[in-house]
Structures are given as C-alpha cells and as structure tokens.
Coordinates of C-alpha atoms and ligand atoms in Angstrom, one line a residue:
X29 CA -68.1 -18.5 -37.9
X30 CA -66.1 -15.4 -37.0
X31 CA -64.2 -15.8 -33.8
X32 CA -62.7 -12.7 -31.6
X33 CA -59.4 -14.5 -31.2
X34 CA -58.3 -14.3 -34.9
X35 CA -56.5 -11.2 -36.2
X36 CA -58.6 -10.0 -38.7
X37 CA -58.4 -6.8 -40.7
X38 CA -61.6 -5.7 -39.0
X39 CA -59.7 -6.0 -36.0
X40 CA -57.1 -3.8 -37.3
X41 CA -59.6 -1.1 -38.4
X42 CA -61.4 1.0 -36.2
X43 CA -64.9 2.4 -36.8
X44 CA -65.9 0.1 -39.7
X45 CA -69.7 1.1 -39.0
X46 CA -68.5 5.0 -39.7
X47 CA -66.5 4.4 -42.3
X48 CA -69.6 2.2 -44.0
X49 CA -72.0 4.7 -43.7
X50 CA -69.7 7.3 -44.7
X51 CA -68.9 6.1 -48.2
X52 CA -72.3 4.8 -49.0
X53 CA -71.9 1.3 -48.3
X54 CA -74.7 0.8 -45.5
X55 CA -77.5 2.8 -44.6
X56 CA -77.7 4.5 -40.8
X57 CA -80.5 2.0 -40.1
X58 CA -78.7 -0.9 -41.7
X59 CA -75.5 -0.2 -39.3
X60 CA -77.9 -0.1 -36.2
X61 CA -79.8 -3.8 -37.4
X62 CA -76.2 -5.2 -37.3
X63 CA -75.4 -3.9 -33.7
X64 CA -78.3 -5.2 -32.4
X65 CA -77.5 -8.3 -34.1
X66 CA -74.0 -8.0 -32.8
X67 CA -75.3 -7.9 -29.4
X68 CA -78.2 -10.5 -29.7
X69 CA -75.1 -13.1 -30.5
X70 CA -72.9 -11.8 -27.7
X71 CA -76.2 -12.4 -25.6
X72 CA -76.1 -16.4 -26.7
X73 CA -72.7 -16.7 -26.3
X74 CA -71.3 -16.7 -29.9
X75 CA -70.1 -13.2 -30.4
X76 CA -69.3 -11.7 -33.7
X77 CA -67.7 -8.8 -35.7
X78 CA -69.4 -6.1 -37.3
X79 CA -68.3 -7.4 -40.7
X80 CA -69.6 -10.5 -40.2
X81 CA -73.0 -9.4 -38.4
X82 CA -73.6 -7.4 -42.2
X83 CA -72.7 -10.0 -43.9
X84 CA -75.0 -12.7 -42.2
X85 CA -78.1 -10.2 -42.6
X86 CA -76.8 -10.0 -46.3
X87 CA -76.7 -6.4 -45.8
X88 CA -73.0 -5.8 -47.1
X89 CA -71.5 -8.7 -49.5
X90 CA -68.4 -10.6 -48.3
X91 CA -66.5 -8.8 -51.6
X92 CA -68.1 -5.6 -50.7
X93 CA -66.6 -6.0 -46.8
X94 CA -63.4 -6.9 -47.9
X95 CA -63.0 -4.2 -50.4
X96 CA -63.8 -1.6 -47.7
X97 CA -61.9 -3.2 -45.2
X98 CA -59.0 -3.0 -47.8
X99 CA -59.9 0.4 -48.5
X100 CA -59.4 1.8 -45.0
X101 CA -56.3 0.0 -44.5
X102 CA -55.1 1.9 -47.8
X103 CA -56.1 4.7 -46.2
X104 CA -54.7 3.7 -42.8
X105 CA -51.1 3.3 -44.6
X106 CA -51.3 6.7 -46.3
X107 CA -51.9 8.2 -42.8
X108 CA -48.7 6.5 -41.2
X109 CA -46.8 7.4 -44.3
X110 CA -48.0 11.2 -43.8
X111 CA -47.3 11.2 -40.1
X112 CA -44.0 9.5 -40.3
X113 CA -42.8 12.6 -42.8
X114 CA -44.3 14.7 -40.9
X115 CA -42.1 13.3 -37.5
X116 CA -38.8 12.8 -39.9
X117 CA -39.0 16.7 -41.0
X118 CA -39.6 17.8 -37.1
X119 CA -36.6 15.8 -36.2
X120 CA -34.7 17.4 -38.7
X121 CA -35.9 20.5 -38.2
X122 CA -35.0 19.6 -34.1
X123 CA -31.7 18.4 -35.1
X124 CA -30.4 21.7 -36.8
X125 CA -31.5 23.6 -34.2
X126 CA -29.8 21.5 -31.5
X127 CA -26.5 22.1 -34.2
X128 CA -26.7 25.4 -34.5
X129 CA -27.3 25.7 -30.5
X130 CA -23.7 23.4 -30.5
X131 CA -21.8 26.1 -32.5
X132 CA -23.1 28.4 -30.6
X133 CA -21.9 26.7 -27.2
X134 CA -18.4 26.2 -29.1
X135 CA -17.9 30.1 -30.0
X136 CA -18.8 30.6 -26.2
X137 CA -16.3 28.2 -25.3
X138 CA -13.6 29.6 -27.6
X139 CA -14.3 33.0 -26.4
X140 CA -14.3 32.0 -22.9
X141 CA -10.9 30.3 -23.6
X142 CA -9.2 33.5 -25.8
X143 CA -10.8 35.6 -22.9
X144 CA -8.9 33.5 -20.1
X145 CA -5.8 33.3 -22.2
X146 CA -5.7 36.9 -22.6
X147 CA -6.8 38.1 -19.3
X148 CA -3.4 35.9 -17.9
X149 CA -0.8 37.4 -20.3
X150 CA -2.5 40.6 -19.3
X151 CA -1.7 39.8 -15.2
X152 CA 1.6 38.2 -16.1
X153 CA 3.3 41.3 -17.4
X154 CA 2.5 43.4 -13.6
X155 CA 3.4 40.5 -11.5
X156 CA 6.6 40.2 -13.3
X157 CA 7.3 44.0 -12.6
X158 CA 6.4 43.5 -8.8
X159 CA 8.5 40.8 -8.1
X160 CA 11.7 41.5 -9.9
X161 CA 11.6 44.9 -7.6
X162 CA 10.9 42.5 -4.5
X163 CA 13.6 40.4 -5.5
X164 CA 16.0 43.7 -5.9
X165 CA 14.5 44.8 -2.4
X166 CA 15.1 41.6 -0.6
X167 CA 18.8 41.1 -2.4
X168 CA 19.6 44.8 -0.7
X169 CA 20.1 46.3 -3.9
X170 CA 18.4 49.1 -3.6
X171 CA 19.5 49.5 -0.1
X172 CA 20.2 48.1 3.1
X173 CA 17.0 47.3 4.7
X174 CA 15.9 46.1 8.2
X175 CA 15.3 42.6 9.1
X176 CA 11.4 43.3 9.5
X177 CA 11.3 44.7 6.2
X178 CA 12.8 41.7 4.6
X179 CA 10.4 39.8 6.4
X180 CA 7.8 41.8 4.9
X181 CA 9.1 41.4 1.5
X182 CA 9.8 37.8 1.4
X183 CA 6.0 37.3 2.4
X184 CA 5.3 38.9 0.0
X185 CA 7.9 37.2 -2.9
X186 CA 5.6 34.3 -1.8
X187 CA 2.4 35.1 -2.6
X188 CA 3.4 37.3 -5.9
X189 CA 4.6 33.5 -6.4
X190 CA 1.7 32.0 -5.8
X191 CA -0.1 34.4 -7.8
X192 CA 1.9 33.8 -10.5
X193 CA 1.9 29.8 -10.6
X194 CA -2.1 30.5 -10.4
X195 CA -1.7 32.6 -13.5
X196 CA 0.6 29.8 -15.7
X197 CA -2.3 27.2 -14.6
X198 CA -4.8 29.6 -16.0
X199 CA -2.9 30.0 -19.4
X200 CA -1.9 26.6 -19.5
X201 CA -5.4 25.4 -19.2
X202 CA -6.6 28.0 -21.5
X203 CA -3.7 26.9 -24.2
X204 CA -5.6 23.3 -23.3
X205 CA -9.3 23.6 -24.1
X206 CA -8.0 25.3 -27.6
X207 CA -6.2 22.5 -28.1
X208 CA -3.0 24.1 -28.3
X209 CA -1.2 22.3 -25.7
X210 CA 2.7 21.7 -27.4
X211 CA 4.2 19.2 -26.3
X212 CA 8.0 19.2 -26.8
X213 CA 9.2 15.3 -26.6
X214 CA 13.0 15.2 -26.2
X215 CA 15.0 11.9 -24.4
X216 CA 14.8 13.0 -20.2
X217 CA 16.0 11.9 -17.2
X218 CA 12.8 11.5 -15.0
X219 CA 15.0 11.2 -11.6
X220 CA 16.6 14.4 -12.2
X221 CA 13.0 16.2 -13.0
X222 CA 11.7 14.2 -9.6
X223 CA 14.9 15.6 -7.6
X224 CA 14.7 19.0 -8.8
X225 CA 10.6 19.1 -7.8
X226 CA 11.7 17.5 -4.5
X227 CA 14.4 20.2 -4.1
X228 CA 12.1 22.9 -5.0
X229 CA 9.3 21.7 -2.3
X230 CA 11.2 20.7 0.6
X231 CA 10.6 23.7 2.5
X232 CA 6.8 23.5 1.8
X233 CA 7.2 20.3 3.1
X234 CA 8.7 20.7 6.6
X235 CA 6.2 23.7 7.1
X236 CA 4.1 21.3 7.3
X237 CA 5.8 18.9 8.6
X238 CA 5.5 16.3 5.9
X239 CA 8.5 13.8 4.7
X240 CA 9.5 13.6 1.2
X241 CA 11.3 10.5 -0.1
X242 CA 12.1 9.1 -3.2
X243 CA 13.1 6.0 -4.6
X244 CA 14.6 5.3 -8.2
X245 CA 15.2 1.6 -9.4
X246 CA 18.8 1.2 -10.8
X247 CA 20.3 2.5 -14.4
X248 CA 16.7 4.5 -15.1
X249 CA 16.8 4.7 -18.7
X250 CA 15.7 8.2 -20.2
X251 CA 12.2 8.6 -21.4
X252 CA 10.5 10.6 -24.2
X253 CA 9.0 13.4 -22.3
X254 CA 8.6 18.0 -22.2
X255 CA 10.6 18.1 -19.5
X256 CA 8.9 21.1 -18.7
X257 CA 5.8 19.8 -18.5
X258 CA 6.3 16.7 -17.0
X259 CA 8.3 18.5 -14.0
X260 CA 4.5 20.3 -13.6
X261 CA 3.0 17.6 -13.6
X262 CA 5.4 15.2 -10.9
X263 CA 5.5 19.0 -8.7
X264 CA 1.7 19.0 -9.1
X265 CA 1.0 15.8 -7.7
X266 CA 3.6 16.2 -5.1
X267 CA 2.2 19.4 -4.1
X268 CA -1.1 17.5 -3.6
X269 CA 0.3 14.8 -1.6
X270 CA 1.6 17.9 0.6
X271 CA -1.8 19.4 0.9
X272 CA -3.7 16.5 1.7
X273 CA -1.0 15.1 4.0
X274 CA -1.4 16.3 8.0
X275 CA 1.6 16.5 9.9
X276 CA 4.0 13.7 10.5
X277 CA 2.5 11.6 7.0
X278 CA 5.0 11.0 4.3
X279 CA 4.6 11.2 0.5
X280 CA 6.8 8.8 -1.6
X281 CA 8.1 9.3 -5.4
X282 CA 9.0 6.6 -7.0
X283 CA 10.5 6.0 -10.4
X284 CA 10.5 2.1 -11.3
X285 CA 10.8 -0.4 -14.8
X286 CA 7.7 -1.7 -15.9
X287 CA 8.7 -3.1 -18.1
X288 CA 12.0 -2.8 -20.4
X289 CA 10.1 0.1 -22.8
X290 CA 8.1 1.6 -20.1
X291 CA 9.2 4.0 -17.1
X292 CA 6.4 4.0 -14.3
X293 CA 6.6 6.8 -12.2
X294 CA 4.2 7.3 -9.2
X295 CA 3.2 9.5 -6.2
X296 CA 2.1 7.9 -2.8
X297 CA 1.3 9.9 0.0
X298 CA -0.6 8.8 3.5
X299 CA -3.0 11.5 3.3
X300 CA -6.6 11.9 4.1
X301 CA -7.9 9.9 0.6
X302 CA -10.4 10.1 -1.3
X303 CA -13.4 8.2 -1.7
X304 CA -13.8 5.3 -4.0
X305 CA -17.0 6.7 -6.2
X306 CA -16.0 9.8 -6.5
X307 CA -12.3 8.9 -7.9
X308 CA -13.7 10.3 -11.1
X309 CA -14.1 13.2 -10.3
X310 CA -11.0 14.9 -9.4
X311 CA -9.8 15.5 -13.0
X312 CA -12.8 17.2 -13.7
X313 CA -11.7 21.4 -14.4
X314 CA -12.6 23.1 -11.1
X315 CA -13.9 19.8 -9.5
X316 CA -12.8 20.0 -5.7
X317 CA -14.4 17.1 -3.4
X318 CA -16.1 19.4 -1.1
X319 CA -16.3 23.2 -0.4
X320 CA -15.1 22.7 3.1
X321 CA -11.8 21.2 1.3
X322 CA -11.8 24.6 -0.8
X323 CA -11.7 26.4 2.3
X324 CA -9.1 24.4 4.1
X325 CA -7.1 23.4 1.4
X326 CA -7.5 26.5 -1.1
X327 CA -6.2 26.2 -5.0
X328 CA -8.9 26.5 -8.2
X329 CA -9.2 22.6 -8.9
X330 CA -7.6 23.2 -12.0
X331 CA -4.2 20.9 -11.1
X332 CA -5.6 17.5 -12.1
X333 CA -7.4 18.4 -14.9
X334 CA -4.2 19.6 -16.6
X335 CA -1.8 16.6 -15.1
X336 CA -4.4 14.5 -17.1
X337 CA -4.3 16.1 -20.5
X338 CA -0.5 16.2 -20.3
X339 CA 0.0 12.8 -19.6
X340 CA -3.0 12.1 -22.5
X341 CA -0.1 15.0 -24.2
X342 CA 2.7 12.2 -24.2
X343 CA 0.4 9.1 -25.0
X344 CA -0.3 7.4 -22.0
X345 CA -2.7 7.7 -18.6
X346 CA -3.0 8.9 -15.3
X347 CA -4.3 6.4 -12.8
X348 CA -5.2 6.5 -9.0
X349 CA -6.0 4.4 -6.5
X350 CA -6.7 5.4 -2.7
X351 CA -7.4 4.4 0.8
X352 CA -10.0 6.6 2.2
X353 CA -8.2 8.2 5.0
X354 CA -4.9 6.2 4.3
X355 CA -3.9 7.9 1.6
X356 CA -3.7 8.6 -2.3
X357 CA -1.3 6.6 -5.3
X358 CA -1.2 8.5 -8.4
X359 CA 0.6 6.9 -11.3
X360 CA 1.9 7.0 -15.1
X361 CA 3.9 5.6 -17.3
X362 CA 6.2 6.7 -20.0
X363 CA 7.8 5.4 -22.8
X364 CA 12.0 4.4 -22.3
X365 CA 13.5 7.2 -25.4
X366 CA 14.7 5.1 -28.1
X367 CA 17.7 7.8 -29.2
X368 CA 20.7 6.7 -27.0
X369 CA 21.7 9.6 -24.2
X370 CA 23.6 12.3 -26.1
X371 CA 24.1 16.2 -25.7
X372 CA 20.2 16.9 -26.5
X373 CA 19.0 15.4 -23.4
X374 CA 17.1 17.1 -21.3
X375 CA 18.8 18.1 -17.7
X376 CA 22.4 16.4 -17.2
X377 CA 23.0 12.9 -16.4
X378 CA 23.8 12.3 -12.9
Ligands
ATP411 N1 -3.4 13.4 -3.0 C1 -4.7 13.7 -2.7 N2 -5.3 13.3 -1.6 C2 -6.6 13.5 -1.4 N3 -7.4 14.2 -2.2 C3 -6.8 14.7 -3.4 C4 -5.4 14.5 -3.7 N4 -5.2 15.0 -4.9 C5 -6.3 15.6 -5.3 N5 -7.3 15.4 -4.4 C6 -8.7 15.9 -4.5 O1 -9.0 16.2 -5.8 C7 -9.4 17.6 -5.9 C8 -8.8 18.2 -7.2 O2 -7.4 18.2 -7.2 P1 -6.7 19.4 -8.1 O3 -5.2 19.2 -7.9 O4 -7.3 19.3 -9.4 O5 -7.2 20.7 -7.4 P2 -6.7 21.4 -6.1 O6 -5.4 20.8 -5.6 O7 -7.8 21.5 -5.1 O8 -6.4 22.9 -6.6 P3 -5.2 23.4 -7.5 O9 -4.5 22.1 -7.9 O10 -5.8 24.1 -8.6 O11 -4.4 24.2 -6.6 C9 -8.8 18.3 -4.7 O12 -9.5 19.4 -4.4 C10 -9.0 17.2 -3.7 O13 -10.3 17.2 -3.2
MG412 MG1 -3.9 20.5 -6.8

C-alpha cells in the first residue's frame, strides 16, 4: 500500500492526472474514476496517490506509471537546465553592465580628480601674486605705511594663508585619489619636525589660549620618513588638537621608543572628544562629526583623510583613541632609519 509519508516521484511531480491525459495514457473519464477513488479511500482512512489509485483500477500499468512518471521528471530536468541558462546569461548580462557602470564611475572619479588638481594650480598662481605684494607692503617696501594699514594687511597675510594651505590640501588630496602621492623616504629627525610645527603654531595656540608641550624620550634615533609630509601630518593633528581644545586645555606631542626599530609619535590633547562609534569616521574625505562642528570649527574635513593615506604612504597606521569630552590621542609609528646619521638627513641634528 502507498503511504503519503514516502517520497515518491509522484510526489515530486505535479499534475500527473494532466500530464496522463495529455499524452494519451488515460482517458478524461478514466482520470475522474481514479479521483473519486482517491477520495473514497481518503474517506476510509487509507489515502492514496493518484498513481496508485490507476493502478489498483488497472487503468494505467505499474510499468506504464513509472515510465510517465520518469518521463516528466526528464522533462522536469530539461526545464531547470533551461531556466538555470537562462538565469546564468541574465547574470552575465547584469554583471557587464554593473562593469561597464564601474568604469564609468572611475572616469568620473579621475575627472573629478584632474578637475580638482587643476582648478588648485590654477588658484595657486593668484594667491602667490597677492601675497608676495602683502608681504612687500607689510615689510614697508613699497613705502612707509600707517600702523592701521599694517594691521589691515597682516589680516589679510592671514587669510591669503589660510587660503593657500586650503588650496595644497586640495592638490594634495587630488595627487592622492590618483594615486600619485610621492613619498620621498630619507633618515629624519622627528623632534626637530615636532619642534618646528610647535614653533610654527604657538601663536595659534595662545589665541586661544591652549598649551603646547612636548616630550621626546632620550637619544631619539632618526626615522625613515618625507619630512615634508610627515611635518603636515604632526602640524595637522596638532592643529586639530588646537581646534577642538577650549581655552585653558593642553595638547601634548610626544615622541617615544616602542620599541628599538620603531619611533611612536603621538598627539594628546584634552579637547571635547569624540564619540566611541563614530571613531571611524573622521578619516572619511569631507567627513566632519556634525554640521554644527562645521560651523564652529570651520575647515573641509579633508585633514584626516590625507594624515591617513600618508602614514598608509610610509607603511604603517594611524590610530586613535578618545574620551568623549576628555579628549582625543592620535598616534603612529615609524620605522628607526637603518642608514647611520650623515649629511643627507633631513633637518640638522640638534
Ligand atoms: N582632536 C580632535 N578632537 C575632536 N574631534 C576631532 C579631532 N580631530 C578631528 N576631529 C573630528 O574629526 C573631523 C574630521 O577631522 P579633519 O581634520 O579631517 O577635518 P577638519 O579639521 O574638520 O577640517 P580640515 O582638517 O580640513 O581643516 C573633525 O571635523 C572633527 O569632527
Ligand atoms: Mg583638521
């Protein structure tokens, strides 16, 4: 006796009463005699399949049920094989499109990036003009000028600096997404680059009435470093620390072994933090926590994304840590230079 539990191939095959009468098998009336058969024996309690219920009024053989059951599942297979083409040339279809729609995005993205490369060189060249005649102003050397005037002028020698370090971020970030950041590696002396950046942005610092202190371990070796890049990047992070410091907080550099081939140098400042989750974040190009901070704290949100690809640059990583509302640690590592300190190095000894 058939029972429902069992996987048969009926059970695999839909519409075997169709298929039947559709090759010739069974007669219309013969597929309606089993039904009712079917149903008289789910009546008494011992239910069975179609297959079966023909076969017990011996109007299909068992050979003849198997052979059509066969049949369809030949068929069945055929199908799956068709529709399984059929979904493999869609996804390739799907999958050039999506690649041409990628080079697409990329000659966007390399146009955007020859387009913000050009469009700085292009500002550079006028700013340059402006403020080598407000530095000849300011100096007196086209004449004496009042003390309001130089005043005037000096504001102004600010913001055409501001301008201008705006500018170098834009081509430096433009130089980045082509992947044409250079990095020069030479043997450096970290605690020069950090005093000349703390030199450079102590009067920032009192405006705002933030300390700056630093503190070098003994005998620092030199590193392999671009001097000029790594002084952005130190300068950078300090000039964050000064932005997101209020008055009277501090913000620490320190240059320390971790070990004897490594140089760790890090940033600390006791500023307003940032939150845990959205540590991530900040390097992002153009990422700034909140537009409030954009309004308080101005810039593009372009610094940290550009500390991050030139520490990547020089092998190693940026890390941070912070204290929401105590303050911010940013720090990296480089490697000690193996060439021993010699007329090539980068800044003097001290
Ligand atoms: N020391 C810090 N303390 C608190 N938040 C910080 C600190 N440094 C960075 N951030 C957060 O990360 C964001 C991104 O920093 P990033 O230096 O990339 O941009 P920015 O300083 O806002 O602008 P830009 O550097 O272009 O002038 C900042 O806007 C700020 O929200
Ligand atoms: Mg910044």
């Amino acid at each position: 006796m058939a029972t429902t539990s069992k996987l048969t191939p009926e059970i695999l095959v839909p519409r075997l009463g169709e298929y039947l009468v559709q090759e010739g098998k069974i007669t219309e009336p013969d597929l309606k005699k089993a039904l009712a058969y079917q149903q008289d024996r789910l009546g008494e309690g011992t239910p069975v399949l179609l297959g079966q219920a023909l076969v017990d009024l011996d109007l299909l053989t068992k050979d003849e049920l198997d052979s059509a059951v066969t049949e369809q599942i030949i068929q069945l297979r055929s199908a799956l094989q068709d529709a399984n083409r059929n979904l493999e040339q869609r996804v390739h279809e799907r999958t050039a499109e999506l690649q041409s729609a990628l080079q697409r995005l990329s000659e966007l993205n390399q146009l955007k990036a020859n387009f913000v490369a050009n469009i700085s060189h292009e500002l550079r060249t006028p700013l340059t003009h402006i403020k080598g005649y407000l530095e000849l102003l300011v100096t007196d050397s086209l004449g004496q000028l009042s003390n309001e005037q130089k005043h005037a002028l000096k504001v102004s020698q600010k913001s055409a600096s501001k301008l201008e370090r705006l500018i170098d971020d834009l081509i430096m970030f433009s130089l980045a997404s082509r992947g044409e950041l250079s990095i020069q590696l030479a043997p450096t002396d970290v605690t020069i680059v950090v005093d000349n950046v703390v030199r450079s942005m102590e009067s920032r610092a009192d405006e705002k009435g933030v300390s700056l202190h630093t503190l070098f371990d003994e005998n620092i070796p030199l590193v392999q470093a671009d001097v000029q890049k790594i002084s952005w990047v130190v300068a950078h992070l300090v000039d964050n620390g000064i932005k997101f410091t209020p008055q009277g907080g501090r913000v620490g550099i320190n240059v320390r072994f971790e070990d004897k081939r490594l140089i760790n140098l890090t940033v600390a400042d006791t500023g307003i933090g940032i939150p845990q989750e959205r540590l991530p974040e900040i390097f992002e190009p153009f990422h700034q926590l909140d537009s409030s901070t954009t309004r308080r704290y101005g810039g593009t949100g372009l610094g940290l994304s550009l500390v991050q690809q030139i520490i990547e640059a020089h092998g190693s990583q940026i890390t941070v840590r912070s204290t929401l509302g105590k303050g911010a640690v940013f720090q990296f590592s480089l490697p000690v230079s193996s060439s021993p300190a010699s007329l090539d190095v980068q800044g003097k000894r001290r």
